[in-house]
Coordinates of C-alpha atoms in Angstrom, one line a residue:
X1 CA -8.7 -17.3 10.0
X2 CA -9.6 -13.4 9.7
X3 CA -12.0 -12.1 12.3
X4 CA -15.0 -11.0 10.0
X5 CA -16.1 -7.7 10.6
X6 CA -18.2 -5.8 8.7
X7 CA -17.5 -2.7 6.6
X8 CA -18.0 0.3 8.9
X9 CA -19.9 3.2 6.4
X10 CA -18.6 6.1 8.6
X11 CA -14.8 4.9 8.1
X12 CA -15.6 4.3 4.1
X13 CA -17.2 8.0 4.1
X14 CA -14.2 9.1 5.6
X15 CA -11.9 7.9 3.2
X16 CA -13.9 9.2 0.6
X17 CA -14.4 12.6 1.9
X18 CA -10.4 12.9 2.1
X19 CA -10.3 12.1 -1.8
X20 CA -12.5 14.7 -2.4
X21 CA -11.2 17.6 0.1
X22 CA -7.6 16.9 -1.2
X23 CA -8.2 16.5 -4.5
X24 CA -10.0 19.7 -4.7
X25 CA -7.4 21.1 -2.6
X26 CA -5.2 20.5 -5.4
X27 CA -3.0 17.9 -3.3
X28 CA -3.3 15.0 -6.2
X29 CA -5.8 12.5 -7.5
X30 CA -9.2 11.6 -6.3
X31 CA -8.1 8.9 -3.7
X32 CA -8.4 8.5 0.2
X33 CA -7.6 5.9 2.8
X34 CA -7.8 5.8 6.2
X35 CA -6.4 2.8 8.8
X36 CA -8.4 1.8 11.7
X37 CA -7.1 0.0 15.0
X38 CA -9.9 -1.0 17.8
X39 CA -12.4 1.1 16.1
X40 CA -11.0 4.4 15.8
X41 CA -9.1 6.0 12.8
X42 CA -5.2 6.0 13.6
X43 CA -3.7 7.2 10.3
X44 CA -5.2 9.2 7.1
X45 CA -3.9 9.4 3.9
X46 CA -4.6 11.2 0.5
X47 CA -3.0 11.1 -3.2
X48 CA -0.4 13.6 -3.1
X49 CA 1.7 12.5 -6.4
X50 CA 1.7 15.8 -8.1
X51 CA 1.9 17.7 -5.0
X52 CA 4.5 16.2 -3.4
X53 CA 6.5 14.9 -7.1
X54 CA 6.2 11.4 -5.6
X55 CA 5.2 8.8 -8.0
X56 CA 4.5 6.6 -4.6
X57 CA 2.6 9.0 -2.6
X58 CA -0.5 7.0 -3.2
X59 CA -3.8 7.4 -0.6
X60 CA -2.9 3.6 1.0
X61 CA 0.7 4.2 1.2
X62 CA 0.5 7.7 2.8
X63 CA -1.8 6.2 5.3
X64 CA 0.4 3.2 5.8
X65 CA 3.1 5.6 6.6
X66 CA 1.0 7.7 9.0
X67 CA -0.3 5.1 10.7
X68 CA 3.4 3.6 11.4
X69 CA 4.6 6.9 12.5
X70 CA 1.9 7.4 14.8
X71 CA 2.2 4.0 16.4
X72 CA 5.9 3.8 16.3
X73 CA 5.7 0.2 14.5
X74 CA 6.3 -1.2 11.1
X75 CA 3.8 -4.0 11.9
X76 CA 0.0 -2.9 11.1
X77 CA -1.5 -6.3 12.1
X78 CA -4.7 -5.6 14.3
X79 CA -5.5 -2.7 11.8
X80 CA -7.5 -2.7 9.1
X81 CA -7.7 -0.1 5.8
X82 CA -10.4 1.6 4.2
X83 CA -9.7 3.0 0.8
X84 CA -11.8 5.3 -1.5
X85 CA -10.9 3.0 -4.4
X86 CA -9.8 -0.7 -5.3
X87 CA -6.0 -0.4 -4.6
X88 CA -3.0 -0.3 -7.3
X89 CA -0.6 -3.1 -7.6
X90 CA 1.6 -1.2 -5.5
X91 CA -0.9 -0.1 -2.7
X92 CA -1.8 -3.5 -2.9
X93 CA 1.8 -5.0 -2.1
X94 CA 2.5 -2.5 0.6
X95 CA -0.9 -3.5 2.4
X96 CA 0.6 -6.9 2.2
X97 CA 3.8 -6.0 3.6
X98 CA 2.3 -3.8 6.4
X99 CA 0.1 -6.4 7.6
X100 CA -3.1 -5.0 7.6
X101 CA -5.7 -7.4 8.6
X102 CA -8.4 -6.4 6.2
X103 CA -8.8 -4.1 3.1
X104 CA -12.2 -2.4 2.5
X105 CA -12.8 -0.4 -0.8
X106 CA -15.4 1.5 -2.4
X107 CA -14.7 2.3 -6.2
X108 CA -13.2 -0.5 -8.5
X109 CA -10.2 -0.5 -10.6
X110 CA -12.8 0.0 -13.5
X111 CA -14.3 2.8 -12.2
X112 CA -10.5 4.3 -11.7
X113 CA -9.8 3.4 -15.3
X114 CA -12.8 5.3 -16.5
X115 CA -11.7 8.1 -14.8
X116 CA -8.3 8.0 -16.7
X117 CA -6.0 5.9 -14.0
X118 CA -5.3 2.6 -15.7
X119 CA -3.2 0.0 -13.9
X120 CA -3.7 -2.9 -16.3
X121 CA 0.0 -2.6 -17.8
X122 CA 1.1 -2.9 -14.2
X123 CA -0.9 -6.0 -13.5
X124 CA -0.4 -7.6 -16.6
X125 CA 3.7 -7.2 -16.4
X126 CA 3.8 -8.5 -12.6
X127 CA 2.5 -12.0 -13.7
X128 CA 5.8 -12.0 -16.2
X129 CA 9.1 -13.2 -15.9
X130 CA 11.7 -10.2 -15.4
X131 CA 13.5 -11.2 -18.8
X132 CA 10.0 -10.7 -20.5
X133 CA 8.6 -7.4 -19.2
X134 CA 8.7 -3.9 -21.4
X135 CA 10.7 -2.4 -19.0
X136 CA 14.1 -3.4 -19.9
X137 CA 16.1 -5.4 -16.9
X138 CA 19.6 -6.3 -16.9
X139 CA 20.7 -8.4 -13.7
X140 CA 24.4 -8.2 -12.8
X141 CA 26.8 -8.8 -9.8
X142 CA 24.3 -11.2 -7.8
X143 CA 27.3 -12.9 -5.9
X144 CA 28.2 -9.7 -4.4
X145 CA 24.6 -8.6 -3.5
X146 CA 24.5 -11.8 -1.7
X147 CA 27.1 -11.0 0.6
X148 CA 24.6 -8.7 2.4
X149 CA 21.8 -11.1 2.1
X150 CA 24.5 -13.8 3.7
X151 CA 25.2 -11.3 6.5
X152 CA 21.6 -10.4 7.3
X153 CA 20.8 -14.1 7.3
X154 CA 23.4 -14.9 9.8
X155 CA 22.7 -11.5 12.2
X156 CA 21.6 -12.8 15.4
X157 CA 20.6 -9.2 16.4
X158 CA 18.6 -8.4 13.1
X159 CA 15.0 -7.3 13.6
X160 CA 12.9 -9.5 11.0
X161 CA 9.9 -8.1 9.3

């Protein structure tokens, strides 16, 4: 059961302000995010795709990286993320991987599409089996790769995530 707290408008306004400030500074697209723990902003992120030449440098991913670095953990349970826009599939996956408790967003995916950011191809591709996606994919050396997974599974010192 999730702990239900209402959205905090000031945290959302901070995410939106970051989206505008950093876009106007030429750092990337119009997206910002903040991560909150115990009523305090712990981490901030904004879109740095074009300034960092990194297609994964979306606001939510950058906020997760900042927060993990500050807290010294990869598990952000107990934290919430405020995003200026509904996250793309990559960012939504990162939010799940980081184990954030809750997501709040302002603009919608349709708003982003209207501004020229269209995630529809990725969204539709994710539901397909890898063999039928538009991106050509080939699998090979499965048994060799399985060795690493077996070593991991049998390692008593592994740090699960």
